Coordinates of C-alpha atoms (C1' of nucleotides) in Angstrom, one line a residue:
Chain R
X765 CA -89.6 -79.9 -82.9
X766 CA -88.3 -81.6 -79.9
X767 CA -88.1 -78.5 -78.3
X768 CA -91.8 -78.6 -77.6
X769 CA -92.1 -82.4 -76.3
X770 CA -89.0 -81.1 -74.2
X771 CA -90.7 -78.2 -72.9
X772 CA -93.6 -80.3 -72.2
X773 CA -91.5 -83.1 -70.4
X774 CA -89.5 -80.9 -68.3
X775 CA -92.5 -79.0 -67.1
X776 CA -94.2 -82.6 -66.6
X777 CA -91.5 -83.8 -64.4
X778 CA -91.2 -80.0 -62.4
X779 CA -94.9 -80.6 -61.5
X780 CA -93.9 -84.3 -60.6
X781 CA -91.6 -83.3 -58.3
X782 CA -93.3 -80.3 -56.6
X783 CA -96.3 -82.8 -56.2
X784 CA -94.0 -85.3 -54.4
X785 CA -92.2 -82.8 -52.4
X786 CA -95.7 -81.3 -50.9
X787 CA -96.9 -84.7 -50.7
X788 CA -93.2 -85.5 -48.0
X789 CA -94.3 -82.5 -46.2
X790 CA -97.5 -84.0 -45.4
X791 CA -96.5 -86.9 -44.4
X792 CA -94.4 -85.3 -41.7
X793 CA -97.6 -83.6 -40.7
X794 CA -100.3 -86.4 -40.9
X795 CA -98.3 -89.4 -41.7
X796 CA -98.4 -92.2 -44.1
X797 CA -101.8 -93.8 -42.9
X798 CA -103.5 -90.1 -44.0
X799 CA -101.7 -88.8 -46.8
X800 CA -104.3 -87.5 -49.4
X801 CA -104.0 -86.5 -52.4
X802 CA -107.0 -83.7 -52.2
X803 CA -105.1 -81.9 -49.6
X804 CA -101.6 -82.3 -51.6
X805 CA -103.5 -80.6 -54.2
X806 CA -105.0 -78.0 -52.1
X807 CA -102.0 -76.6 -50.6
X808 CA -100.1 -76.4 -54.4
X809 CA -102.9 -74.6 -55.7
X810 CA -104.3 -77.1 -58.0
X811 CA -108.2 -79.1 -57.8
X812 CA -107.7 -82.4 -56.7
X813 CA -108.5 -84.4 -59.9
X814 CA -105.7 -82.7 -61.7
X815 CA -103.0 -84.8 -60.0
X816 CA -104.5 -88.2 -61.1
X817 CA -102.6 -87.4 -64.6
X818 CA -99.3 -87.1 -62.8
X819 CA -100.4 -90.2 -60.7
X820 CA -103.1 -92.6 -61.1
X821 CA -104.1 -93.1 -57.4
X822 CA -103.1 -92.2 -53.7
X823 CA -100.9 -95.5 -53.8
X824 CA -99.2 -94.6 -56.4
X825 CA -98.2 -91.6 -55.0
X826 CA -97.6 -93.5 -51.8
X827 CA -94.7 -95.9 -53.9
X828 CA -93.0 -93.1 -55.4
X829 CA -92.3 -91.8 -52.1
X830 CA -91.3 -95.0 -50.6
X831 CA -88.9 -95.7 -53.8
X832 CA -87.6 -92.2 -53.3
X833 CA -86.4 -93.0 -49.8
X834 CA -85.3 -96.3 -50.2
X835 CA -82.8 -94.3 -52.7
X836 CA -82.0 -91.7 -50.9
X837 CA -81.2 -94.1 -48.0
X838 CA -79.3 -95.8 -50.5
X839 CA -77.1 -93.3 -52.0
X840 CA -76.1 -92.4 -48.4
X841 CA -74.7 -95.1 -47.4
X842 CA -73.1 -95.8 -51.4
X843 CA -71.4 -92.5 -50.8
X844 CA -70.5 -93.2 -47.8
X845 CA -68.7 -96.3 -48.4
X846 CA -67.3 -94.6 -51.6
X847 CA -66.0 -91.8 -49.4
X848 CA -64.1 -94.3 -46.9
X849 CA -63.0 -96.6 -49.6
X850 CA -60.8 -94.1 -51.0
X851 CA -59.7 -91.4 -48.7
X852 CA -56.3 -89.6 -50.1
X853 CA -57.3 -90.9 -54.0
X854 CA -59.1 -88.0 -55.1
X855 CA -59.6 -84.9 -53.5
X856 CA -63.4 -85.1 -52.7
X857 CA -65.0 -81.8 -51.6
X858 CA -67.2 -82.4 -48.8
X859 CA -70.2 -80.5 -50.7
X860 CA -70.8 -83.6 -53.1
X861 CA -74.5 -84.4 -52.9
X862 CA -73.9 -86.6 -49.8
X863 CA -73.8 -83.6 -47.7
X864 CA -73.3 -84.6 -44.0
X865 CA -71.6 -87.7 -44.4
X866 CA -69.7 -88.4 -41.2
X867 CA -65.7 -87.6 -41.4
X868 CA -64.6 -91.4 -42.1
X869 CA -60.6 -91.0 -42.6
X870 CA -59.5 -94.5 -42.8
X871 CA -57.7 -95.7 -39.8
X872 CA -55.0 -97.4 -39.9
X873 CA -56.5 -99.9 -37.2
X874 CA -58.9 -101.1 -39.9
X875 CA -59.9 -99.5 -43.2
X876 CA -63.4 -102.2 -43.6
X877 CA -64.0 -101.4 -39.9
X878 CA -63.8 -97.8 -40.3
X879 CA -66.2 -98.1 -43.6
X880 CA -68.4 -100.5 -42.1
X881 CA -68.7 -97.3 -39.3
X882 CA -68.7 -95.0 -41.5
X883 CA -72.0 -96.7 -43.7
X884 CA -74.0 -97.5 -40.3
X885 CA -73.3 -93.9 -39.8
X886 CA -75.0 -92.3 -43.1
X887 CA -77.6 -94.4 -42.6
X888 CA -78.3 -93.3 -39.3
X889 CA -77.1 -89.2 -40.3
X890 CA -80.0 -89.8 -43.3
X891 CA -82.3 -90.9 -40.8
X892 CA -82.1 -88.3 -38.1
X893 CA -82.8 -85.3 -41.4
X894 CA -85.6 -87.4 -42.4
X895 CA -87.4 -89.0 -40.2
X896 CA -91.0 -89.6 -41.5
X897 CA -89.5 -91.1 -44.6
X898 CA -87.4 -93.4 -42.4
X899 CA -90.6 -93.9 -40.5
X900 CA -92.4 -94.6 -43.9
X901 CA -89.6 -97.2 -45.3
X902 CA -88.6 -98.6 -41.8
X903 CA -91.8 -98.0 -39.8
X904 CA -94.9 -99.9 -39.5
X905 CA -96.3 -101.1 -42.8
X906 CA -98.6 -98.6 -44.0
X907 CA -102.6 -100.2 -43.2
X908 CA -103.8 -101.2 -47.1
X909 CA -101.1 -100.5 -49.1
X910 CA -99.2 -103.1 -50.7
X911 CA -95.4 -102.6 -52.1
X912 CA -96.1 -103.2 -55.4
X913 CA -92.4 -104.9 -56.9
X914 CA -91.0 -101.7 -58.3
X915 CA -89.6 -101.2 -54.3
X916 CA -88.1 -104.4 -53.4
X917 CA -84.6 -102.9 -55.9
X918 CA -84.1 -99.3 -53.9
X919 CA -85.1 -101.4 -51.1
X920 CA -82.2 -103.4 -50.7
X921 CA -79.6 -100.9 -51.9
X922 CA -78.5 -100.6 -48.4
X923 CA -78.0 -104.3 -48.0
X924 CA -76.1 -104.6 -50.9
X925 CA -73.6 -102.1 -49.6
X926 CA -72.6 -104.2 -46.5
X927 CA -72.6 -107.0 -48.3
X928 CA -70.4 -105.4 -51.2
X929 CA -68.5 -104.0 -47.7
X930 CA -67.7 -107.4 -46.6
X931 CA -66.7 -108.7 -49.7
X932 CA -63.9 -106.4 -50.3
X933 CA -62.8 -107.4 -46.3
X934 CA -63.2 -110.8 -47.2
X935 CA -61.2 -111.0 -50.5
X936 CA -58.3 -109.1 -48.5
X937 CA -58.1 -111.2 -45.7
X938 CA -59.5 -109.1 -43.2
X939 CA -62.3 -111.0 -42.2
X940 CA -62.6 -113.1 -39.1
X941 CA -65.4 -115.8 -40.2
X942 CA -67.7 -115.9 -37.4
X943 CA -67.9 -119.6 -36.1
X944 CA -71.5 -121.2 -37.9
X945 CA -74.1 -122.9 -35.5
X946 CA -74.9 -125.9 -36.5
X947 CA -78.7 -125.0 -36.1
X948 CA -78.1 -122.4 -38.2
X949 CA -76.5 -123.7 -41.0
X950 CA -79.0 -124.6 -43.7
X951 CA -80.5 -121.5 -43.1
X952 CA -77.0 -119.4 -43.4
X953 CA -76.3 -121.4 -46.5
X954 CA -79.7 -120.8 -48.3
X955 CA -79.2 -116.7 -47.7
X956 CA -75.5 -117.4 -48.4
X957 CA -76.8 -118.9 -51.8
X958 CA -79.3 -115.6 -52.5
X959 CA -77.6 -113.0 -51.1
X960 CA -73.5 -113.1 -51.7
X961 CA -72.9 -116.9 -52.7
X962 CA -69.2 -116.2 -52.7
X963 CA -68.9 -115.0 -49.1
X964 CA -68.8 -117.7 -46.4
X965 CA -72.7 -118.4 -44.9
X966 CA -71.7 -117.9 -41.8
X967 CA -70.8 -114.1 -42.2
X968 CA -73.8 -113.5 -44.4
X969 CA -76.5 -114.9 -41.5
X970 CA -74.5 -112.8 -39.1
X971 CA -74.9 -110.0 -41.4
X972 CA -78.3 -110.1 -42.0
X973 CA -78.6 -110.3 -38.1
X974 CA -76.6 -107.2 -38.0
X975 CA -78.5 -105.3 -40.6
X976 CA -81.7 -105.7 -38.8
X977 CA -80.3 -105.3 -35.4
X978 CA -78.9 -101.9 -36.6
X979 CA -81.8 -100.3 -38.0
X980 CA -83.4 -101.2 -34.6
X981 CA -80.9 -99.0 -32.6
X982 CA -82.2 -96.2 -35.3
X983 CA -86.0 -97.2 -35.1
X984 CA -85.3 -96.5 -31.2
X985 CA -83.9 -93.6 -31.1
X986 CA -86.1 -92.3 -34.0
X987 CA -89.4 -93.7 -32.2
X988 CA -89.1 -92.3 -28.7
X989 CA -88.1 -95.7 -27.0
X990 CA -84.9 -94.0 -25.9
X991 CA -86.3 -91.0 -24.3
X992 CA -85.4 -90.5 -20.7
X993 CA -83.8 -93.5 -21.4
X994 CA -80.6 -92.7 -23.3
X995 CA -79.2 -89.2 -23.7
X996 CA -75.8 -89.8 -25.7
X997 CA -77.1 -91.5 -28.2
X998 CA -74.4 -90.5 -30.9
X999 CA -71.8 -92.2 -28.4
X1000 CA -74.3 -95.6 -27.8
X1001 CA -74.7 -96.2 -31.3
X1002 CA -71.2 -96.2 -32.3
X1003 CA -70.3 -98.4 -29.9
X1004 CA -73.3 -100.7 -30.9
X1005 CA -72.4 -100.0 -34.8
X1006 CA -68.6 -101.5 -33.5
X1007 CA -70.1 -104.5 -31.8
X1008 CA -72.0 -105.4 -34.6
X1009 CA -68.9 -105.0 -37.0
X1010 CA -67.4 -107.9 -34.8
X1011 CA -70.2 -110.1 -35.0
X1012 CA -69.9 -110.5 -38.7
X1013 CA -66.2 -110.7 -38.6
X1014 CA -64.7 -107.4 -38.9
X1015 CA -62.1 -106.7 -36.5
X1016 CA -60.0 -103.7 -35.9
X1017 CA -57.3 -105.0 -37.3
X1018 CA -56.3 -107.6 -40.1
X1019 CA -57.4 -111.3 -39.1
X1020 CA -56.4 -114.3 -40.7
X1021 CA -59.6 -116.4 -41.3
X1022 CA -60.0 -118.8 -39.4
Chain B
X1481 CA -126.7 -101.1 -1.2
X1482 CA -123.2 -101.5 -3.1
X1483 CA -124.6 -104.0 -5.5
X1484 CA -126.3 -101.1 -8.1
X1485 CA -123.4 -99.4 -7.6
X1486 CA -121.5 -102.7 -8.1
X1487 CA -124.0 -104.0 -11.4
X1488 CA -123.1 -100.4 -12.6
X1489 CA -119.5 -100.7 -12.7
X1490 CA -119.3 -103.9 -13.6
X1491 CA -121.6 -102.8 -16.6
X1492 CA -119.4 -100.1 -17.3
X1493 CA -115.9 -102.2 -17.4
X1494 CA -117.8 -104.6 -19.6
X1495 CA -118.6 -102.1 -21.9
X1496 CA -115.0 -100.7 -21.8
X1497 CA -113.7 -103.6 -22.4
X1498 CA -116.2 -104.4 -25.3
X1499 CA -114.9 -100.9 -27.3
X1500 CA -111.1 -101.7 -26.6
X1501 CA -111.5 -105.5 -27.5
X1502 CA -113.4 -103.7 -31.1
X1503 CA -110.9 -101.2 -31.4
X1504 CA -108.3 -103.4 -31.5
X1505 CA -110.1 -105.4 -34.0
X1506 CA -110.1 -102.2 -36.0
X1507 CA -106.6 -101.6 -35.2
X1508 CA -105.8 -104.1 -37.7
X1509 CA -107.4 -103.8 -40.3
X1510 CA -107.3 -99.8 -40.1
X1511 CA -104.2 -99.0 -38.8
X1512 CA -103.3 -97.0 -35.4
X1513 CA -103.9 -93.6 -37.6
X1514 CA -107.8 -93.8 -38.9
X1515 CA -109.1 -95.6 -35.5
X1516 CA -112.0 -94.1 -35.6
X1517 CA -114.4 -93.7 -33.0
X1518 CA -118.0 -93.7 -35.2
X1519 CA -116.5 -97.2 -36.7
X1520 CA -116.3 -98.3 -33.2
X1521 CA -120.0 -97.6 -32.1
X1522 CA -121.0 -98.7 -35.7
X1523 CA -119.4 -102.5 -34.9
X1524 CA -120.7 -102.7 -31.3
X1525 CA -124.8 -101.2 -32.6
X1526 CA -123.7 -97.9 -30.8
X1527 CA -123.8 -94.4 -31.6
X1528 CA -121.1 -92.8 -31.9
X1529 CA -121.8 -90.2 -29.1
X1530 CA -121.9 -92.6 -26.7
X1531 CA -118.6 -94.0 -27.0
X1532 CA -117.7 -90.5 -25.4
X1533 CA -119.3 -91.3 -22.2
X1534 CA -116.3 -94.2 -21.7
X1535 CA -113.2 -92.5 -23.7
X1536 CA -113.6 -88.6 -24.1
X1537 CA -111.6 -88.6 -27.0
X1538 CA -109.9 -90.8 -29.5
X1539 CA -106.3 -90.1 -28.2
X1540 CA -107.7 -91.7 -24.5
X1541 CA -108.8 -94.8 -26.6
X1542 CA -105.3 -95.4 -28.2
X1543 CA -103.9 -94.4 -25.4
X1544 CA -105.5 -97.5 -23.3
X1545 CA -104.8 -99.1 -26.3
X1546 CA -100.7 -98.7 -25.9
X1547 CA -101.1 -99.0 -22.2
X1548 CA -103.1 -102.5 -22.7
X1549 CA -100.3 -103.7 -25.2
X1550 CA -97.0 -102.6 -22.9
X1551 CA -98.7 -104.9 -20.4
X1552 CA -99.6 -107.6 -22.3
X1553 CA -96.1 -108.1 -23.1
X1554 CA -94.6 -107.1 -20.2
X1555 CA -96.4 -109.5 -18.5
X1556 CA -95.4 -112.2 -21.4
X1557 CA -91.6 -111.3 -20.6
X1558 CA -92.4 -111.4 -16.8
X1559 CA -94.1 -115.0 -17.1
X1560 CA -91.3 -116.2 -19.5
X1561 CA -88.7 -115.3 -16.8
X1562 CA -90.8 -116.4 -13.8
X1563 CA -91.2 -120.0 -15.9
X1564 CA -87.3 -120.5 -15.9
X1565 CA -86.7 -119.3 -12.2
X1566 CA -87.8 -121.7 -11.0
X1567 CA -88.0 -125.0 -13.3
X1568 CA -87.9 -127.9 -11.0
X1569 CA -89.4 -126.1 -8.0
X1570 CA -92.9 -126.3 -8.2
X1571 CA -95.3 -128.3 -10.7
X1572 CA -96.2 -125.1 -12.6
X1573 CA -98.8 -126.1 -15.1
X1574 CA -98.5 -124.7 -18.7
X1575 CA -101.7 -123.4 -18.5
X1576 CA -101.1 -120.1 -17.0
X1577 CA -101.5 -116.8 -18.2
X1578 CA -98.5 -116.9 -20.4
X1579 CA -100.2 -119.6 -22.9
X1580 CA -97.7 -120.7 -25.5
X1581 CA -94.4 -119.2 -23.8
X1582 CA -91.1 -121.2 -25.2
X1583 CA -90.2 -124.2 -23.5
X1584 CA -87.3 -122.4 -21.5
X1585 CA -86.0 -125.7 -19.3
X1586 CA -83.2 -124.7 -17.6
X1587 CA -80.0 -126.0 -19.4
X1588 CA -77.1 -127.0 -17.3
X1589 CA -74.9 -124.8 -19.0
X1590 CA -76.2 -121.8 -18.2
X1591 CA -79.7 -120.8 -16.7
X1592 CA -79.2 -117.6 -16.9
X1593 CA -78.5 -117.3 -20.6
X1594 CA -81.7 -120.2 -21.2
X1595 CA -83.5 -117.0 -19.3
X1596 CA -82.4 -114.8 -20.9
X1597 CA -83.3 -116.4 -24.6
X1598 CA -87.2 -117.6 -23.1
X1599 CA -87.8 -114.1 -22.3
X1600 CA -86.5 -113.0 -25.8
X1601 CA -89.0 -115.4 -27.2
X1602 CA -91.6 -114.7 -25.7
X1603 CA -91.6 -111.1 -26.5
X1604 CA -91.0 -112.3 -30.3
X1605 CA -93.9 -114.7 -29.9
X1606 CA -96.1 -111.9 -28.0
X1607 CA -95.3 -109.9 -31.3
X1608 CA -95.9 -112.5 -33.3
X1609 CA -99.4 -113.0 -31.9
X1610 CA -100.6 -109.4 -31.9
X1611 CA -98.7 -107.7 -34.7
X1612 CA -100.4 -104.4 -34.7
X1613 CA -100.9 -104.1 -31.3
X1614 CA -96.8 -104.1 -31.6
X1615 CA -96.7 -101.9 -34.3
X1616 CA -98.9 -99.6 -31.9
X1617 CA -96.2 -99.8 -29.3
X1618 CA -93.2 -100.4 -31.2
X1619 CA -93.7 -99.0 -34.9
X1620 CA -93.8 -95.5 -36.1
X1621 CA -95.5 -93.1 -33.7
X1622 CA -99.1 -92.3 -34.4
X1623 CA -99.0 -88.6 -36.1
X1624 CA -100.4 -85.8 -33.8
X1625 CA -100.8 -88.3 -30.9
X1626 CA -98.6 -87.5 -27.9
X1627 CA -98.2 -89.9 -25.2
X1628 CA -99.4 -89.1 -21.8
X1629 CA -97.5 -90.0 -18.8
X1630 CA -99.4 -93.1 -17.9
X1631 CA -97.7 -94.8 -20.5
X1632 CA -94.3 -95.0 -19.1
X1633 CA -94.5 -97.2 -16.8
X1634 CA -96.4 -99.7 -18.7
X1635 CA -93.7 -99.6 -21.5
X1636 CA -90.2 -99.9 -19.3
X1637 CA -91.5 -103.2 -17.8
X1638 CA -89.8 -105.4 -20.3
X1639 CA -86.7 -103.6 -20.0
X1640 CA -87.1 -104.4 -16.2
X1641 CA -87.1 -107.2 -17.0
X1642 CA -84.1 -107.8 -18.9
X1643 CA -82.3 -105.8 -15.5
X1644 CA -83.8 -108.0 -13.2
X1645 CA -82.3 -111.0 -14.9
X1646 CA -78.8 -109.5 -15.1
X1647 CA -78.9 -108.3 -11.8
X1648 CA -79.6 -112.0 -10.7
X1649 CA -77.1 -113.5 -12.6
X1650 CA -74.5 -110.5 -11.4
X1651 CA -75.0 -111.2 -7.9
X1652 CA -74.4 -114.8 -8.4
X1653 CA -71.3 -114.3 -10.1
X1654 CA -72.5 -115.5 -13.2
X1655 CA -71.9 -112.3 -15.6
X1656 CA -68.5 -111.6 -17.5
X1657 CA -68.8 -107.5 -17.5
X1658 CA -68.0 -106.3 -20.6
X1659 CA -65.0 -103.8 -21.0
X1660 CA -66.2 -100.1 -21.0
X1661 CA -65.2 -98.3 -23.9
X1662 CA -63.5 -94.5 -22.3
X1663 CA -66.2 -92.7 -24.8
X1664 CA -69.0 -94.5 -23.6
X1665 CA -68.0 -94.5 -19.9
X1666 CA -70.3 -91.2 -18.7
X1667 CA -73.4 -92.0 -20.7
X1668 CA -72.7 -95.5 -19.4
X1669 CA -72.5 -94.3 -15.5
X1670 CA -75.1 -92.4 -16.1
X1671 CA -77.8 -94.6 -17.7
X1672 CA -76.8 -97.3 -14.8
X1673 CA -77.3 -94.4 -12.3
X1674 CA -80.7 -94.1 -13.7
X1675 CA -81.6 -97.8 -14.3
X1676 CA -79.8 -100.0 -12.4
X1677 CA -77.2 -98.5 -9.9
X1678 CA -76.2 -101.8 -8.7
X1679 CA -75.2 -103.1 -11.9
X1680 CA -71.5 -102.0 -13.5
X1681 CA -72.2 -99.1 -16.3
X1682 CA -70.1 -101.6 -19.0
X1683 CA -73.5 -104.3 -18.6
X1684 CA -76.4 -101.5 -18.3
X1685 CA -74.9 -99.7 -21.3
X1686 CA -74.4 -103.0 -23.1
X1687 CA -77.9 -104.2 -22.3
X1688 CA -79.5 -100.7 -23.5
X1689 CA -78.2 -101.7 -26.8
X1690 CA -78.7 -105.2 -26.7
X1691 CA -83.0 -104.0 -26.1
X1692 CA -83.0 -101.6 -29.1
X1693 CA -80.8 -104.4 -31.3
X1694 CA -83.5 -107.1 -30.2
X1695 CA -86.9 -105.1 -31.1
X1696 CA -85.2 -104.5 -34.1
X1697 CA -85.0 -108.2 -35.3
X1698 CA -88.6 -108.7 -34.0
X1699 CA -89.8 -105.6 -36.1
X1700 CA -87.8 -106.2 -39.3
X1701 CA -89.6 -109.9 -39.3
X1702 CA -92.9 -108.2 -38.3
X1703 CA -92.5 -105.1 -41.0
X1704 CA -91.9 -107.3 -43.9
X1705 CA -88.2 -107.0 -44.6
X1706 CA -87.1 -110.3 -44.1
X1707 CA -89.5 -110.9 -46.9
X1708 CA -87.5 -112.7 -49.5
X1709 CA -84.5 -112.5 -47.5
X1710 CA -84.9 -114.4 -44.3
X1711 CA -86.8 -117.7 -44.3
X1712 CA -86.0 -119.9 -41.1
X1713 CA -87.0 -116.5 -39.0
X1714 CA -87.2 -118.9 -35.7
X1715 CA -83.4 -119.8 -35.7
X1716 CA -81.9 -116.4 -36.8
X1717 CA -83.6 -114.8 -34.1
X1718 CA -82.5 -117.7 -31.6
X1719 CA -78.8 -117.3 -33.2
X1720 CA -78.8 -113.2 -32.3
X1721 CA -80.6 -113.5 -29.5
X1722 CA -78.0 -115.6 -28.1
X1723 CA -74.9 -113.0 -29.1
X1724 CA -76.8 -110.6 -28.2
X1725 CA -76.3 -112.3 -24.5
X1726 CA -72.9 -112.5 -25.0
X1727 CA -72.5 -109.0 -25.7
X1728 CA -74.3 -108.2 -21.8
X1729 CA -72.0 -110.8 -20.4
X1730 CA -74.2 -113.4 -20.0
X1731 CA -71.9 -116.5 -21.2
X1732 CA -73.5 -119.9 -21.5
X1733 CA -71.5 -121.2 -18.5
X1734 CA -71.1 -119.7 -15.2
X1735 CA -67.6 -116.9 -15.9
X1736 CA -66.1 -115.3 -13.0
X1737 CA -66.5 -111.3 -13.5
X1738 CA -63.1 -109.7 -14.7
Chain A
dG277 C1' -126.2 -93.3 -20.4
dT278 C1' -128.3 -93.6 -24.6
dC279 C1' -130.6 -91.5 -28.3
dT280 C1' -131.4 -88.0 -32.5
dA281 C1' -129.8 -84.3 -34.8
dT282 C1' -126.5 -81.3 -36.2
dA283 C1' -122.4 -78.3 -37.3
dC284 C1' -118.5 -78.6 -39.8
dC285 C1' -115.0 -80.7 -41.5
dC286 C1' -112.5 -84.6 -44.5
dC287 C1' -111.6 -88.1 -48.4
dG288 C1' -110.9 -90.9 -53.3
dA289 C1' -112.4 -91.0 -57.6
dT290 C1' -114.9 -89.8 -61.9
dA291 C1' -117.5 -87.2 -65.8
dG292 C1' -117.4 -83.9 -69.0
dA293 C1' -116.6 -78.9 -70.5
dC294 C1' -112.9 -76.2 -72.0
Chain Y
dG864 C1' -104.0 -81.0 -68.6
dT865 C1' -106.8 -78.3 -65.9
dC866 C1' -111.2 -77.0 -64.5
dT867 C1' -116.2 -77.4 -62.2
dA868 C1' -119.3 -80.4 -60.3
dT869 C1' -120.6 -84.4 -58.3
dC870 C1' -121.2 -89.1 -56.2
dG871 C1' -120.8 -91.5 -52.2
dG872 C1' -118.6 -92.1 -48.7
dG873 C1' -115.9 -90.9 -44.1
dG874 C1' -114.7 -88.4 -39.6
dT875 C1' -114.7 -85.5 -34.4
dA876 C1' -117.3 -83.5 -31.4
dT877 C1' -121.4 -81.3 -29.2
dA878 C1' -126.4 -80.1 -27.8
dG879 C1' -130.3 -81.4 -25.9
dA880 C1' -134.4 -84.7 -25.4
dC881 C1' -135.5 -88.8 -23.0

DNA sequence: GTCTATACCCCGATAGAC
DNA sequence: GTCTATCGGGGTATAGAC
């Protein structure tokens, strides 16, 4: 009895997915601004108003996609902090669904350092496999289309890690808290209040900071700013990636707060 | 004699200028992707054919499009830094070019870093001003466009400026050079081989990062991720803007190179 | 340099048969 | 859920008269 409605479900939710994997390979092609549904349809062998039953409109289509990065995006970086946060507990096989994930064996200089690394890392790792859906996600906002609510969650799944990052560094002592500008302070203390009201304001304005300045090394490199410009990227960001781990408080090595 | 020839050009820049002024128009409400030539003429009581006599395709409109915006704000950053050379020298009135560039007096403690931060702002401000012309320059790349060669120079002029301003304070003594991390060191010495041979590697390297970490606070404000997140956008920027000059070397007060 | 006309493509969305 | 057919738009680019 169920069998049927299962049947029909799965097959539902193959079609979904072949529709939304088609639709990522024209984005590559066209981009965001031109994805069309009639030509999504085209290439998987179907007539064009068969896909409005698997989605009601070309936005629609549009938000899955967008959701469907912001997660993958997301689960990189979980992973990867997952990965560096427990390094001789279990023996992981590299194949997990991560695939890629920078080697992030916790040095003894700095296990939050090293994860902090490690998460900037997979972010940038996921970007450089996919860059149109970076592009769509982190890119300019696509002309017309408004993120409806359902992306602001996967959207900030990535936040959430560095700020989950800090946390741990923070309840262990191993956070240097950034001095707070005075200019800045209402400000720090309002995001403090939003974002992580239990970490210091300071560290969660610098954070922020950090999180935008870090996707803007990868928007660089992603968006041709850095060609004939940098060549050893891999090396530049790294170093950036450390220089923005001190400027929310993580040091190499454990700090006292101060 | 010359003045046909002279009505004739002028009528013909005027023209010119009358498609890129609606194209830009269109830019926004359209997006870099669907300008569209026909919608062009239609706006301006053209046909579409004629537009062709003045761009002979639509990838020579955009690209006078990109060329026009890397100029417009290279010129903002070159204005901004121009305005805090020389503060007390002569009686520049604020009604230049510039319009609306930050109040960069120069602060005692450091006129270097109060340079630095006005042509940070202005940049911001430009973007601020002309969104999609900066997501034309600075977003995701247009799909199936490729940029000519005439857009390069245009686009390094606000890194040139940035260099010029470290080179000035360098030669007067007035830049703490960053150590160079060993892995960095050849992509270092060879970016400041490329860019700025005078400079050490440790500050050209540095600043490299520093311009990729600063677009990407002005295009996570722009792009709408600070929506919900960020509210006083004005100070955080100020706040990072300002480590982002300590990470150059560029200290508030004069520091003897080390 | 501007016009009309044209060739040849594209799109989102819907109606109604099956 | 898929199909055909259709409405009502859109586009780049060129040819050739004026």
């Amino acid at each position: 009895m169920s069998t049927i409605r299962g049947a029909r479900e799965r097959a539902r939710i193959e079609v979904t997915a072949a529709i939304k994997d088609e639709a990522r390979k024209q984005l590559a092609a066209e981009g965001a601004a031109k994805l069309s549904l009639r030509a999504v349809a085209r290439e998987l062998g179907m007539v064009s108003s068969a896909l409005y039953r698997y989605f009601p409109s070309r936005d629609d289509l549009l938000t899955a996609l967008i959701v469907d990065a912001y997660d993958a995006v997301g689960e990189a970086a979980e992973s990867a902090r997952a990965a560096g946060a427990a390094p001789a507990a279990e023996a992981q096989d590299g194949a997990g669904s991560g695939g890629g994930v920078r080697r992030a064996a916790a040095s003894p200089s700095g296990p939050y350092l090293a994860r902090w690394t490690a998460v900037a890392c997979a972010v940038r790792d996921w970007a450089l496999a996919h860059p149109h859906e970076y592009a769509l996600i982190y890119g300019s906002p696509v002309p017309g289309y408004i993120a409806p609510q359902d992306t602001v969650g996967p959207a900030s799944r990535v936040g959430v890690v560095f700020i989950g990052l800090l946390r741990e560094a923070y309840r262990a002592d191993g956070l240097a808290v950034p001095p707070l500008d005075g200019e800045l302070r209402p400000e720090a203390e309002r995001m403090a209040a939003d974002l992580a009201a239990d970490l210091p304001p300071a560290v969660v304005a610098a954070l922020v900071a950090a999180w935008a300045q870090l996707f803007g090394l990868i928007s660089f490199e992603l968006f041709g700013q850095f060609n004939r410009v940098v060549e050893a990227r891999d090396v530049l960001f790294r170093h950036a990636v450390g220089e923005l781990a001190r400027s929310v408080g993580l040091t190499g090595s454990r700090a006292g707060t101060r």
